[in-house]
Each structure stands twice: as structure tokens, then as C-alpha cells.
XYZ file of C-alpha atoms in Angstrom:
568
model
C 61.751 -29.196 161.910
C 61.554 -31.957 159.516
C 62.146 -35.443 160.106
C 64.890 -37.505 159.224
C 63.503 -39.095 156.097
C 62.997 -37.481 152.774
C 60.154 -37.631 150.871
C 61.363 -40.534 148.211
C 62.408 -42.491 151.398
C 59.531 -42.835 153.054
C 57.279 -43.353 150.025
C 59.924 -46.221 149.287
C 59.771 -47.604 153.245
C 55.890 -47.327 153.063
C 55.925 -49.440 149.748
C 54.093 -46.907 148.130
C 56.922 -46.526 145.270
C 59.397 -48.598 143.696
C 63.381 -47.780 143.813
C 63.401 -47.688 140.011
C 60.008 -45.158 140.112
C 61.793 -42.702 142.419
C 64.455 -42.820 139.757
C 62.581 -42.087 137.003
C 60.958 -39.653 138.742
C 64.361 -38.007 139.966
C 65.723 -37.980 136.549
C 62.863 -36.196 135.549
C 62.985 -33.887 138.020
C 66.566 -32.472 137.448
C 64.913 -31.731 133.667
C 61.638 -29.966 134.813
C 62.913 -28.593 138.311
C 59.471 -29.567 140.428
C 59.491 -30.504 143.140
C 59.867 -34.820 143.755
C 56.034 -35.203 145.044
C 54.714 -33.142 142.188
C 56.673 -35.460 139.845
C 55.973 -38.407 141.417
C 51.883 -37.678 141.228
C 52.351 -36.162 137.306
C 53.652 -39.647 136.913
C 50.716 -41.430 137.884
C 52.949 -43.664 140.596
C 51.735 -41.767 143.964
C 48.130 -40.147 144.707
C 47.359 -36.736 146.394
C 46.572 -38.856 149.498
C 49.533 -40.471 149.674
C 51.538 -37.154 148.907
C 50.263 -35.653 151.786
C 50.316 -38.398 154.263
C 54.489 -38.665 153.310
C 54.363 -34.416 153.859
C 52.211 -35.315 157.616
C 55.474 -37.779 158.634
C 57.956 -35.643 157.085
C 56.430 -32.677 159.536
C 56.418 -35.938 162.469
C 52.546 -34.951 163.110
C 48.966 -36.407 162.369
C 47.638 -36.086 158.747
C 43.737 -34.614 158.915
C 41.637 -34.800 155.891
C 38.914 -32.212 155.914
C 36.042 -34.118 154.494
C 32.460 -33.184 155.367
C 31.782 -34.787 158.303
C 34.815 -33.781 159.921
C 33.852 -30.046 158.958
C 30.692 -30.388 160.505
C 32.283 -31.528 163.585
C 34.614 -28.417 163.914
C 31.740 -26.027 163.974
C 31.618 -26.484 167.544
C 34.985 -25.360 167.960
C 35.490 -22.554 165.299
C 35.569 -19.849 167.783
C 38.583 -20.861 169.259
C 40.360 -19.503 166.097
C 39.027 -16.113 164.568
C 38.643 -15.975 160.096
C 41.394 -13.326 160.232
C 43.874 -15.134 162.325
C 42.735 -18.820 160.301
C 43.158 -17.012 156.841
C 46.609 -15.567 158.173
C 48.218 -18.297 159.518
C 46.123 -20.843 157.271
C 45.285 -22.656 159.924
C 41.532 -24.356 161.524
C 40.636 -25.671 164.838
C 39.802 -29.179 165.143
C 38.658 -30.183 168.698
C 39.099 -29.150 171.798
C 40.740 -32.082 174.528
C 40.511 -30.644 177.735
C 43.277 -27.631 178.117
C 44.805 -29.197 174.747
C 43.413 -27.412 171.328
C 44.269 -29.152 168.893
C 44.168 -27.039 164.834
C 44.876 -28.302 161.243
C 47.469 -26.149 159.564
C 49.415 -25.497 156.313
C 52.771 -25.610 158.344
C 52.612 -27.167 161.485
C 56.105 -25.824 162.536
C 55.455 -22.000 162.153
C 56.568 -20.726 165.529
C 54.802 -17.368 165.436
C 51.281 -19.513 164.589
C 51.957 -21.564 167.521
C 53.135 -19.006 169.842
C 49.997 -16.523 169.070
C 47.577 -19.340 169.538
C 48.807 -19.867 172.939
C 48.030 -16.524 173.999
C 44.901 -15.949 172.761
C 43.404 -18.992 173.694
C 45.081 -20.369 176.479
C 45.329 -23.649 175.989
C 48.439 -26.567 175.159
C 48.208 -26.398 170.608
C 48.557 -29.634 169.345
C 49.126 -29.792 165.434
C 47.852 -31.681 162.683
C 48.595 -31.371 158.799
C 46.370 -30.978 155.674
C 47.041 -29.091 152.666
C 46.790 -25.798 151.953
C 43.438 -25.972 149.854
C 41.688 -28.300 152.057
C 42.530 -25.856 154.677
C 41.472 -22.530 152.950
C 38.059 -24.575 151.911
C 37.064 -25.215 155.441
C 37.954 -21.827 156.459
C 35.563 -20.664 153.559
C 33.120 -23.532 155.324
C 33.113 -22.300 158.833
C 33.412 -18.988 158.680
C 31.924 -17.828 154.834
C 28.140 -17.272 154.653
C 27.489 -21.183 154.852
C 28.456 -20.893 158.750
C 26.606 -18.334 161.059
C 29.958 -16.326 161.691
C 28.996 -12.893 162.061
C 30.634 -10.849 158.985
C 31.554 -7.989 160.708
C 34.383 -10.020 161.435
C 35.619 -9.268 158.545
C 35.509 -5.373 156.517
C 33.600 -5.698 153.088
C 35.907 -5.289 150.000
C 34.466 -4.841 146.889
C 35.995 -4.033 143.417
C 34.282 -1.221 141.120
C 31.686 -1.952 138.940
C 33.901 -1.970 135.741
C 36.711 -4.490 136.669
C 33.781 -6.690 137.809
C 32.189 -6.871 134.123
C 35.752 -7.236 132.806
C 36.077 -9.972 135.382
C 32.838 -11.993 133.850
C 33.938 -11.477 130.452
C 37.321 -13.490 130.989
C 36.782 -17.438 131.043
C 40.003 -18.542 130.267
C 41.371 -19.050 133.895
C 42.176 -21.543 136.256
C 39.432 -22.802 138.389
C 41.046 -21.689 141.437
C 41.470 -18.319 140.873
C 37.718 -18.239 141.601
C 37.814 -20.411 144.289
C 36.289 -18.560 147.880
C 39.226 -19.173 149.724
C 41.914 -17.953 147.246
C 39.262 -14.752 146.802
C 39.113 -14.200 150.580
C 42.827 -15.001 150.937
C 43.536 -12.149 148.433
C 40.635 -9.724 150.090
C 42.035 -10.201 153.428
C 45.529 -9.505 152.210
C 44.325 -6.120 150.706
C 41.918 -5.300 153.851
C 45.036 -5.664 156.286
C 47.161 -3.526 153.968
C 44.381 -0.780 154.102
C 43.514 -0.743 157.672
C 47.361 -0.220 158.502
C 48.143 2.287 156.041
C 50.397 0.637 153.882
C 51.845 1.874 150.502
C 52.860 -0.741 148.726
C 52.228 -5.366 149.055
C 54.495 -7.125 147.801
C 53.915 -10.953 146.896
C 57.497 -12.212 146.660
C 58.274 -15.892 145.781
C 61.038 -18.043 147.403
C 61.849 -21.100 147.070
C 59.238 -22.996 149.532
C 56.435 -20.041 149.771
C 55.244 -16.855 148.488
C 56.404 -13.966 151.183
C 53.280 -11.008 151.568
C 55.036 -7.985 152.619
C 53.425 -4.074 153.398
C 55.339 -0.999 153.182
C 54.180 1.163 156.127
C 55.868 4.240 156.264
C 58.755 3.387 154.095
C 59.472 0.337 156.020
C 58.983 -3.572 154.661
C 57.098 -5.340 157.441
C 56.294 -9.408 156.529
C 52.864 -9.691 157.403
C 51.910 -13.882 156.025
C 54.227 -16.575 154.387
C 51.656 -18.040 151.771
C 52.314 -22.401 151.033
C 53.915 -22.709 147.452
C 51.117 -24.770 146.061
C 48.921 -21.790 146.397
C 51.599 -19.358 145.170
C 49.728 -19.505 141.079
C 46.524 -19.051 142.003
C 47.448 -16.236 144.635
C 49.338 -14.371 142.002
C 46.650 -15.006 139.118
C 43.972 -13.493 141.202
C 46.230 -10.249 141.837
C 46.815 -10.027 138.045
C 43.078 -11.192 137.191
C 41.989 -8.313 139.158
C 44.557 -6.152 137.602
C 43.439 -7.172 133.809
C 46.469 -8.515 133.209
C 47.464 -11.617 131.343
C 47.464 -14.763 133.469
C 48.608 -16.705 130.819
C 51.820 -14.779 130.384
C 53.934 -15.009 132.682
C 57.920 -14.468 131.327
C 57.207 -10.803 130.527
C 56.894 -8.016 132.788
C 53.089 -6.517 133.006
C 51.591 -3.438 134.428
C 47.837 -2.801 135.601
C 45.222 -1.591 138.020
C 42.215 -1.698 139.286
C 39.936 -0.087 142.103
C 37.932 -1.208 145.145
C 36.281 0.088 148.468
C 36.828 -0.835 151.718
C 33.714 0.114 153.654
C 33.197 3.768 152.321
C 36.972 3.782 151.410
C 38.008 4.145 147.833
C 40.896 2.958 146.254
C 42.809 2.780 143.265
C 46.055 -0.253 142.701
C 48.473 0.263 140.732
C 49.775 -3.658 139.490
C 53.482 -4.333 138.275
C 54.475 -7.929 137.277
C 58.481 -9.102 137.206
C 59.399 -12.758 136.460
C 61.778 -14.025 138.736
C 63.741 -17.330 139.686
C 60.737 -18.818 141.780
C 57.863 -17.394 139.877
C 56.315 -13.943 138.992
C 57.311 -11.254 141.654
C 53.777 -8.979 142.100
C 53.842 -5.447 143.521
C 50.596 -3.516 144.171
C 50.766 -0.124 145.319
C 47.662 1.570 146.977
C 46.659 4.940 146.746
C 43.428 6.093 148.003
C 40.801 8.240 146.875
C 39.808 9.802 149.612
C 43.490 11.828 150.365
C 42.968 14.790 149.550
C 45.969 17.273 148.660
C 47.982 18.535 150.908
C 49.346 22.160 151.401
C 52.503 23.139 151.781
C 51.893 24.525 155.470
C 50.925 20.762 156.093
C 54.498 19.297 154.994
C 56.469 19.907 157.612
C 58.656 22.272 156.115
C 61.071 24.609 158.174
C 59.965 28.396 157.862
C 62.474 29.632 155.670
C 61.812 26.910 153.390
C 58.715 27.247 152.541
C 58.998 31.808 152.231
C 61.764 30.758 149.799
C 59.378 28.372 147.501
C 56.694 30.402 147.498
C 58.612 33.323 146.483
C 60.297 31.300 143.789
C 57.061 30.001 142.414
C 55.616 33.799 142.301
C 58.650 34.600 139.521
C 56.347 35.108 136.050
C 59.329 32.109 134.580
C 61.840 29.917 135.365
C 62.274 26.584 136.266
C 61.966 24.990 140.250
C 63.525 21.345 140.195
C 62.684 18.776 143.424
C 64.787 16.117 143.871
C 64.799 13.215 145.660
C 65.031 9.196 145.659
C 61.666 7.706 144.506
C 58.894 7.374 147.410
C 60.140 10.423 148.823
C 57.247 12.792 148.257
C 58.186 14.602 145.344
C 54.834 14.541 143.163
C 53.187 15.533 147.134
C 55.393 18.754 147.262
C 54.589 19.744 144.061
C 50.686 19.301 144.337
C 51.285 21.494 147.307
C 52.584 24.031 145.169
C 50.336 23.809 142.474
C 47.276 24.721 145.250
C 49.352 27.606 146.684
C 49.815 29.020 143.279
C 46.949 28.202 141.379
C 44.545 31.176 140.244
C 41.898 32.033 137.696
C 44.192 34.254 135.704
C 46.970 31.555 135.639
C 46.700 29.003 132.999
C 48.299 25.789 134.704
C 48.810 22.410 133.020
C 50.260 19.448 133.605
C 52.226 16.086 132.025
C 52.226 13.197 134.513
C 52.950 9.427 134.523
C 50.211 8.898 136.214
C 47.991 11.207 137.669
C 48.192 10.815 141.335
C 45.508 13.438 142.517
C 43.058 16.070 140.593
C 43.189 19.094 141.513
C 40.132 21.421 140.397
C 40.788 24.404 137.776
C 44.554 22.849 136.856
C 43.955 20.889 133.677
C 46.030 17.468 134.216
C 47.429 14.963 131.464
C 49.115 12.000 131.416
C 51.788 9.798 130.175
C 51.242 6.825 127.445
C 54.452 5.701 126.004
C 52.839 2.424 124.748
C 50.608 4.820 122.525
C 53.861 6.985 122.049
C 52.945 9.830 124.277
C 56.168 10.328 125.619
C 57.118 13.552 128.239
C 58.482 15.266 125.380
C 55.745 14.878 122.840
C 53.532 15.971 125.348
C 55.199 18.768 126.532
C 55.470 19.669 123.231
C 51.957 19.946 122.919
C 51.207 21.501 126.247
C 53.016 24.239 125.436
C 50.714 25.047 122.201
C 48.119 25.407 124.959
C 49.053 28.677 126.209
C 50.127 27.703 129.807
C 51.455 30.087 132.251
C 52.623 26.916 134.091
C 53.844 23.721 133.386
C 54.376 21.226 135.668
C 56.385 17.752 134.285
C 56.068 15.070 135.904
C 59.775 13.658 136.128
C 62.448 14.820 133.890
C 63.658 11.430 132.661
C 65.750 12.409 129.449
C 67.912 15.030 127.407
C 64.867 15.534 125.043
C 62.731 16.494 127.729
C 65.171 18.346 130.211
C 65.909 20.480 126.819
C 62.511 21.344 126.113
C 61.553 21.912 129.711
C 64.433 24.622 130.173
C 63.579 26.474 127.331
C 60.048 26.503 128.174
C 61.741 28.318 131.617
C 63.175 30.997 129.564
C 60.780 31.979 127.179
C 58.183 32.923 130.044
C 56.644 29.907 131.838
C 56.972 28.884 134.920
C 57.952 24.952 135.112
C 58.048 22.598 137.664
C 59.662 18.986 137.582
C 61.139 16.499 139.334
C 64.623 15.602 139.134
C 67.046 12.670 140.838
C 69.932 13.774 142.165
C 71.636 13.484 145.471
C 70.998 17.060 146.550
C 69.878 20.259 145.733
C 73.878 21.479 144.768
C 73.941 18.189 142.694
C 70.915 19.346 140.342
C 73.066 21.283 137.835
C 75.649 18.587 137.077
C 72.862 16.150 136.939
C 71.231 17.971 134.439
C 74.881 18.368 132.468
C 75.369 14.764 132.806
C 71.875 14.666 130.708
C 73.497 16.519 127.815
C 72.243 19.864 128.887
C 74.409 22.856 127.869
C 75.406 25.030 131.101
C 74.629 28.274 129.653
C 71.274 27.115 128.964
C 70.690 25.685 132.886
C 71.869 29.269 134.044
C 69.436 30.554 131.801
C 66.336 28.387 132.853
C 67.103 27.591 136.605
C 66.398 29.480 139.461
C 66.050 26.851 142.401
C 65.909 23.139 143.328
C 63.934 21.990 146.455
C 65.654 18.786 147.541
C 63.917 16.605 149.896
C 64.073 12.717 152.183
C 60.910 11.295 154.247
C 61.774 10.254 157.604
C 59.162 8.251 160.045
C 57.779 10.317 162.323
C 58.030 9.173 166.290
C 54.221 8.352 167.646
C 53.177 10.848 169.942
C 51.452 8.910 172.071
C 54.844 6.526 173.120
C 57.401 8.644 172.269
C 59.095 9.124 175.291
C 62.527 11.468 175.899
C 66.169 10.329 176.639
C 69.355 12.438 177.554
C 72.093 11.247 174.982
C 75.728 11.814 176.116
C 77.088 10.045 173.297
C 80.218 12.051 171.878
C 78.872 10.330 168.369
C 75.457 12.001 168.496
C 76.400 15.214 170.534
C 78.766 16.234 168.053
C 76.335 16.591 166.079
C 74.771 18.891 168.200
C 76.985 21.541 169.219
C 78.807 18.954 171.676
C 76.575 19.159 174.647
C 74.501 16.206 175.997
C 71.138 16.513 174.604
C 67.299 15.118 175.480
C 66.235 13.710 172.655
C 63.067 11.143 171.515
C 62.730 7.233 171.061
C 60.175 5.171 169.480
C 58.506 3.187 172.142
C 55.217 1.575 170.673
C 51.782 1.680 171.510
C 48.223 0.154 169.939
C 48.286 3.598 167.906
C 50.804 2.470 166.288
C 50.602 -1.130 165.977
C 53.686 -1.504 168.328
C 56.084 0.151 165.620
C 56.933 3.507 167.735
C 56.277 5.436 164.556
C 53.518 6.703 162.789
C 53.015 8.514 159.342
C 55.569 10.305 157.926
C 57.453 13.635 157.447
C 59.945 15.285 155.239
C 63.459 16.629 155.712
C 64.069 19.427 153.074
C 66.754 21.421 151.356
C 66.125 24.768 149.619
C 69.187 25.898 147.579
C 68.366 29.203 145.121
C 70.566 30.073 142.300
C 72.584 33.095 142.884
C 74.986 34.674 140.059
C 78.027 33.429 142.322
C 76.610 29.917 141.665
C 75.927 30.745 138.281
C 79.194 31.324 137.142
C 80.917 28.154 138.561
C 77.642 26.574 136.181
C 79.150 27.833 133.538
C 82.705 26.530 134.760
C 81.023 23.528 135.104
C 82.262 23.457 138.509
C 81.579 20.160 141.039
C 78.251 20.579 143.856
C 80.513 20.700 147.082
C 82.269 23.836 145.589
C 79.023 25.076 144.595
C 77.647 24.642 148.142
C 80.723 26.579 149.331
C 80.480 30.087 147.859
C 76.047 29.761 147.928
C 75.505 33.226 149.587
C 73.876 33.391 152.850
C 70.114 33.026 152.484
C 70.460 30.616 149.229
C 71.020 27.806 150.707
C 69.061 26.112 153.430
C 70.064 22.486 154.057
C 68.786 19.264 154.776
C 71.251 18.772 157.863
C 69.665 21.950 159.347
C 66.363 20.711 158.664
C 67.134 16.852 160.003
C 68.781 18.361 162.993
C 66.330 20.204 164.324
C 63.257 17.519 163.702
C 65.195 15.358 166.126
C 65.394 18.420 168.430
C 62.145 18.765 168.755
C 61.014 15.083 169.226
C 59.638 14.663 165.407
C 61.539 12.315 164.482
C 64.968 10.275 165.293
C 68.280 10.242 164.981
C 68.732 6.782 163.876
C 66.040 7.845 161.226
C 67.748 10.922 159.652
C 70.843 8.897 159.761
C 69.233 6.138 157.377
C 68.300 9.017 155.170
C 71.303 11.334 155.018
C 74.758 11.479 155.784
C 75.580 14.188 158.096
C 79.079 15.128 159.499
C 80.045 16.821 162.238
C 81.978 19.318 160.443
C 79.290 19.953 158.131
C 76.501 19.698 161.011
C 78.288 22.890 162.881
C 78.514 25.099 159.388
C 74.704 24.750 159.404
């Protein structure tokens, strides 16, 4: 917690400003919106020294500069804090007082810092303060190959050849985007996020530090709080190694770039936003090495998967799979593609991007900045002769248009659609623009579909449930059911990987006629004949049944009633 006095008044008590200085320098800072030290030191009336000794008695502990002799004198104690934990918590042991350690960190008052360095080393942590870059140089000092740290301490990371020569041929950048520490800061950020599996980092600014967050199963986990001052050169790295403009910085940017992890590949996908604290940066991972999955490998109930593969045997037609995005959409339909694939089939795609190649299927891609648009390109796929056409994500009227009457004049298509549910597909597509007669002519089933977390099955462990809210749900009756527990398999979460709760709903000439009525999707759910409609609450149900997943998770994914849990 921070002492009583403010910056300005200690700098004032200490003599090291004037009152009509910190004036000047407030006045200025309700213009630029800095922070007072910064404006103080732009200013010329304070030094870096004396900026961090006021931040030192502001945070009531010791300030420790990190020269050279000092660094030398830590070597003996560097063991007491691995490069992993010092680069996450930026933080360096600095002597050793009998059962006292005493460490040099970025924020002296992080609880979790403190509390983990108690554990793993036993001893009392005293703290002392230094800023962030002198810490990140002398953990580039102790531990980097100056120091005789073994380096299997930490996984090699190394980006592909190309982005490396595009890296030399850039010199316009701030020195410290090259600096080691902010390049093994940003390396160890990446290695975490691939060793557990994560999606998606996101580098979020806030007002006093940039947030690190990985999505891990669909779930935001904060991983590292990152100082402020180190926030620009963080972020520039990110978007150097995404060839992106470093410079820029008000405009939203896109870009990627590739790197191994030991024999890991992996492709990033970089997306920029400006925001009230600074740029917002979102990398999401995908790696090489998955390899496509079937549809027997989904998860999918039985009847579900008969009743897609039968659909996607029809000679034409159109098969729509919905779903919010990051629910496995582009996976099903990869799925699909290998099931149906064949050397007397002529498949092609239009995607934005390519996620996965698949051999024999000739696969395209998006460029709207070059004016390839879905349309335009489906256009032009179609002068190719395909027997099937995959599109990637019917975004427009234009597209939606062309894609259905691609469906009736004998291809088979497959897209992806958003809409609620698999009943909800046909009024999303009238909402589009799309004439009714011409969905009953092109349509002939939607595959709607959520991801859930799946429980670990090494901690999972059963429960009875007797709660009238939950056994409702389930015909009434108490029920044994699953809970997450956590384990190391699953660093402590009680879930690991993922699976997906699906909907099947095939277009019947019942259905079709309320189409044409342009009838609402709960009274089209109503008169589906029995065998056209398979839902998700079946499918949800009976997942937690058998211990797959939970029902806390199916309830963050869909709404279920009991009423409409007994009719399945």
C-alpha cells in the first residue's frame, strides 16, 4: 500500500523541487495527461534517480540501484529465484540474511510475488525497489548467456527465417524494443502461452500496467501484470514481430508471424485496437502441428453425426453451422470436408484465413484490402467447376445470395452462419435480405453447435445432486453427476481441452412451408418432425450424464428449461 505522501510532496519535503516547479509541472500535466514524475523529469527539474528514490518512499521500502558491482554480488544468490519466476514477477534476489531473502522488484507490494516466494524458498522476503528496466537488465545479467544458468531453464523460441530478415531490414525503432530483457520478456510470455495450450494473449492496458492474459479453453486466466513504463516497448515488440507499424498507433492493425517452440511450429495471428490507456494487442496462436480432426473425434452424439453425413452425401444443397465465434465452426467443417472428400469430387474453398490444408481440396482465401471479397471470390470459384464449395462465413446479402443459388443449381455448399440456433438459421438468413422461397429452395440443414470445457479425467470426481434446480432438469430424480477438482494435469483448473454440444435440425416440407410464411424459430421447432430435429439440450444433458462435462458449464453456454429439457 502506498504511503501517505504523494509524489509532488515528497519531492517538495526532500527539497528536490520547488512549490512553483510542481505547479508548472501540474499545469502541464492536466494538458498532456502523464503522469507527474514523467513531467517533472521532461522538465529538466527532477532526475531518473531522484524519480525513483520518491517511487522507493512512496512504496515505504529501500531503493536498490542495480549497478555492476551490485550485479556481480547477486550471482551468489540467483538461485534462490528461478529466470521464469524473475521474468514473471519482475523481480531479482539480492542477498541472502540468514532465514531473511531479501529481492529487488518492480512492485514491491504484489501479494501473489510475495506469497509464492515464501513457499518456494522458505525463507522471511524482504523487499527492495528499482525500476522495471534495471530489473529486466539484471535478469538478462544473471540468468542470459553472460551468467552460467543452464538454458534448459528456459524452452528455445525462435521466429522463422523470413520475419527475421524483415526484422533486420527495419531500423526505425526504439532502442528498447531490442533490448534482451524486453525480447525475453516477450519470448517467455509466448513460451508460457504454448506450453499451457492457450488460444489467444491478450496484452491489455490499464491505467497503472499492461494486464497479459491467456485464453485456455475458452476461459481468460491473468497470467503477469507488466509495469507501465515498459507497456511501449512490450507492445512494439509484439507488433515488430507482427510487421506492423510501430509508429502508428491510433489506427487499428492486423498481422502475423511464425515461430517454433522446440520442434513446435506456430503461426500468430496479430490484431491492434487503440484504446484509452494505449494500444490493446491480441495474438492468437494456432499451431502447425494440429492436424485435422474427424468428425468421429468431435464428440458428437450418434444421431448427429448419421444425420450430417447423410446430408453432406446429397449431390446439392446447402448445410449451414452456426454458432458464436470460437465455437468450432471452421473445426466441424474441416471434419466434413475429410469425410467427404474424394478423387471424383471437385472441392474448393473461400476462407478468411486458411486455418488448416487439407491435401486434394484446393483452398483460397480472403483479401478485402486487395478487394477479394467472399462474393467476388465465390464468384470465381464457381467458374472452377466445383462439386463443392465450402464459404468460409456468410457475412452479407451478396454472398448469402450467391451461396444459395450455388445450392440449387447442383453444388453442394457449406458455410458458416451466426445465429442463436439451428431453428433461428432461416430468419437469420431473411433478416439478410434473402427471399424465403429461395432459402426453401437452397437449404436442407443447419448444424448448430457451443464448446463446453471438458472435466479432467484424472480429478474429476462424482457427486449425488438433490437439487430440485438441477434434477428437474433431469427427469426429477437425484442424480450422480461430475465436478472439476484439479490436478498437475491440468494446471489446477479441473478442466482440460474442450468439447462440443451440438444441434442437428434438417429441413422437412412441414418446416418449409412456415419458411415461406415466414414463420418465427420456436414455431418452427414445434411442428420439426420426429427425426429432424436433434437438440443441443439433448446433447448438453447427456455430456453431464456421463461425467464429460458440467452442469455449471452447459449452463454458461445455453439456456435450458425444464419444460423444454423433458420434451427432449
Amino acid at each position: 500500500m502506498y504511503g501517505v505522501k504523494r509524489l509532488g510532496e515528497w519531492l517538495l519535503l526532500k527539497g528536490k523541487i520547488t512549490p512553483q516547479q510542481l505547479e508548472e509541472a501540474l499545469a502541464q500535466q492536466r494538458v498532456s495527461g502523464k503522469k507527474i514524475g514523467e513531467t517533472l523529469i521532461e522538465l529538466g527539474y527532477i532526475t531518473l534517480e531522484d524519480y525513483y528514490e520518491a517511487q522507493a518512499e512512496q512504496w515505504e521500502c529501500p531503493y536498490e540501484p542495480l549497478g555492476e558491482v551490485r550485479l556481480e554480488q547477486m550471482q551468489a544468490v540467483k538461485h534462490w529465484v528461478s529466470a521464469q519466476d524473475a521474468l514473471r514477477f519482475v523481480v531479482v534476489p539480492l542477498r541472502v540474511e540468514g532465514k531473511t531473502l531479501w529481492v529487488v522488484a518492480a512492485d514491491p507490494n504484489d501479494v501473489e510475488m510475495l506469497d509464492y516466494l515464501r513457499q518456494t524458498t522458505g525463507k522471511f522476503i524482504r523487499v527492495a525497489f528499482s525500476s522495471p528496466e534495471q530489473i529486466l537488465q539484471a535478469i538478462a545479467h544473471l540468468y542470459g548467456t553472460q551468467s552460467n544458468a543452464p538454458q534448459q531453464s528456459e524452452p528455445d523460441l525462435e521466429v522463422e527465417e523470413d520475419d527475421l530478415e524483415m526484422m533486420e531490414d527495419i531500423t526505425q525503432l526504439e532502442q528498447t524494443v531490442h533490448q534482451a530483457p524486453v525480447v525475453r520478456l516477450v519470448n517467455a510470455i509466448l513460451l508460457e502461452a504454448v506450453e499451457r495450450n492457450a488460444s489467444d494473449i491478450h496484452f491489455e492496458p490499464l491505467e497503472n500496467r499492461l494486464q497479459v492474459r491467456l485464453r485456455i479453453d475458452g476461459v481468460l486466466y491473468a497470467i503477469r501484470n507488466i509495469p507501465r513504463s515498459l507497456q511501449a516497448s512490450v507492445l512494439a515488440r509484439v507488433k515488430l514481430m507482427g510487421d506492423m507499424d510501430i509508429a502508428d498507433r491510433r489506427r487499428p492493425q492486423d498481422g502475423r508471424f511464425s515461430f517454433k517452440s522446440g520442434e513446435r511450429k506456430l503461426d500468430a495471428r496479430v490484431s491492434s485496437l487503440p484504446t484509452v490507456f494505449g494500444e490493446r494487442v491480441v495474438v492468437r496462436l494456432l499451431n502447425r502441428e494440429n492436424t485435422v480432426k474427424t468428425l468421429d473425434q468431435l464428440g458428437m452424439p450418434p444421431q448427429v453425426e448419421r444425420g450430417l453425413i447423410e446430408l453432406a452425401s446429397k449431390p446439392w444443397g446447402m448445410i449451414l453451422v452456426t454458432g458464436p465465434t470460437g465455437s468450432g465452426k471452421s473445426t466441424t467443417l474441416y471434419a466434413l470436408l475429410q469425410q467427404i472428400r474424394s478423387d471424383r469430387r471437385n472441392i474448393l474453398t473461400c476462407e478468411d484465413p486458411v486455418e488448416f490444408t487439407i491435401e486434394g481440396i484446393g483452398q483460397s482465401q480472403v483479401n478485402e484490402k486487395a478487394g477479394l471479397t467472399f462474393a467476388s471470390q465465390l464468384r470465381a470459384i464457381l467458374r472452377q467447376d466445383p462439386d463443392v464449395v465450402l464459404v468460409g462465413e456468410v457475412r452479407d446479402a451478396e454472398t448469402a445470395e450467391i451461396a444459395c443459388r450455388a445450392a440449387m443449381t447442383g453444388h453442394l455448399v457449406l458455410a458458416t452462419l451466426h445465429s442463436n440456433d439451428a431453428s433461428s438459421a432461416p430468419a437469420r438468413m431473411m433478416d439478410m435480405g434473402i427471399p424465403p422461397f429461395l432459402i426453401n429452395s437452397a437449404l436442407i440443414g443447419v448444424l448448430a453447435q457451443r464448446l463446453v470445457r471438458r472435466l479432467c479425467e484424472r480429478c474429476k470426481e462424482p457427486i449425488t445432486v438433490t437439487d430440485p434446480a438441477i434434477t428437474e432438469l433431469f427427469e426429477g430424480v437425484p442424480l450422480q453427476i461430475y465436478q472439476p477438482v484439479g490436478c498437475s494435469a491440468c494446471n489446477d483448473i479441473g478442466y482440460k481441452g474442450r468439447v462440443g454440444l451440438y444441434e442437428l435440425f434438417i429441413l422437412s416440407e412441414p418446416v418449409r412451408r412456415l419458411i415461406a410464411h415466414e414463420t418465427d424459430s420456436e414455431a418452427i421447432r414445434a411442428v420439426a418432425p420426429a427425426g429432424t430435429l436433434f437438440t443441443i439440450q439433448q446433447d448438453a444433458l447427456q455430456k453431464v450424464r456421463d461425467g464429460i462435462t458440467t452442469i455449471e458449464e452447459v449452463l454458461s453456454q445455453i439456456q435450458i428449461s425444464a419444460a423444454r429439457a423433458q420434451a427432449a
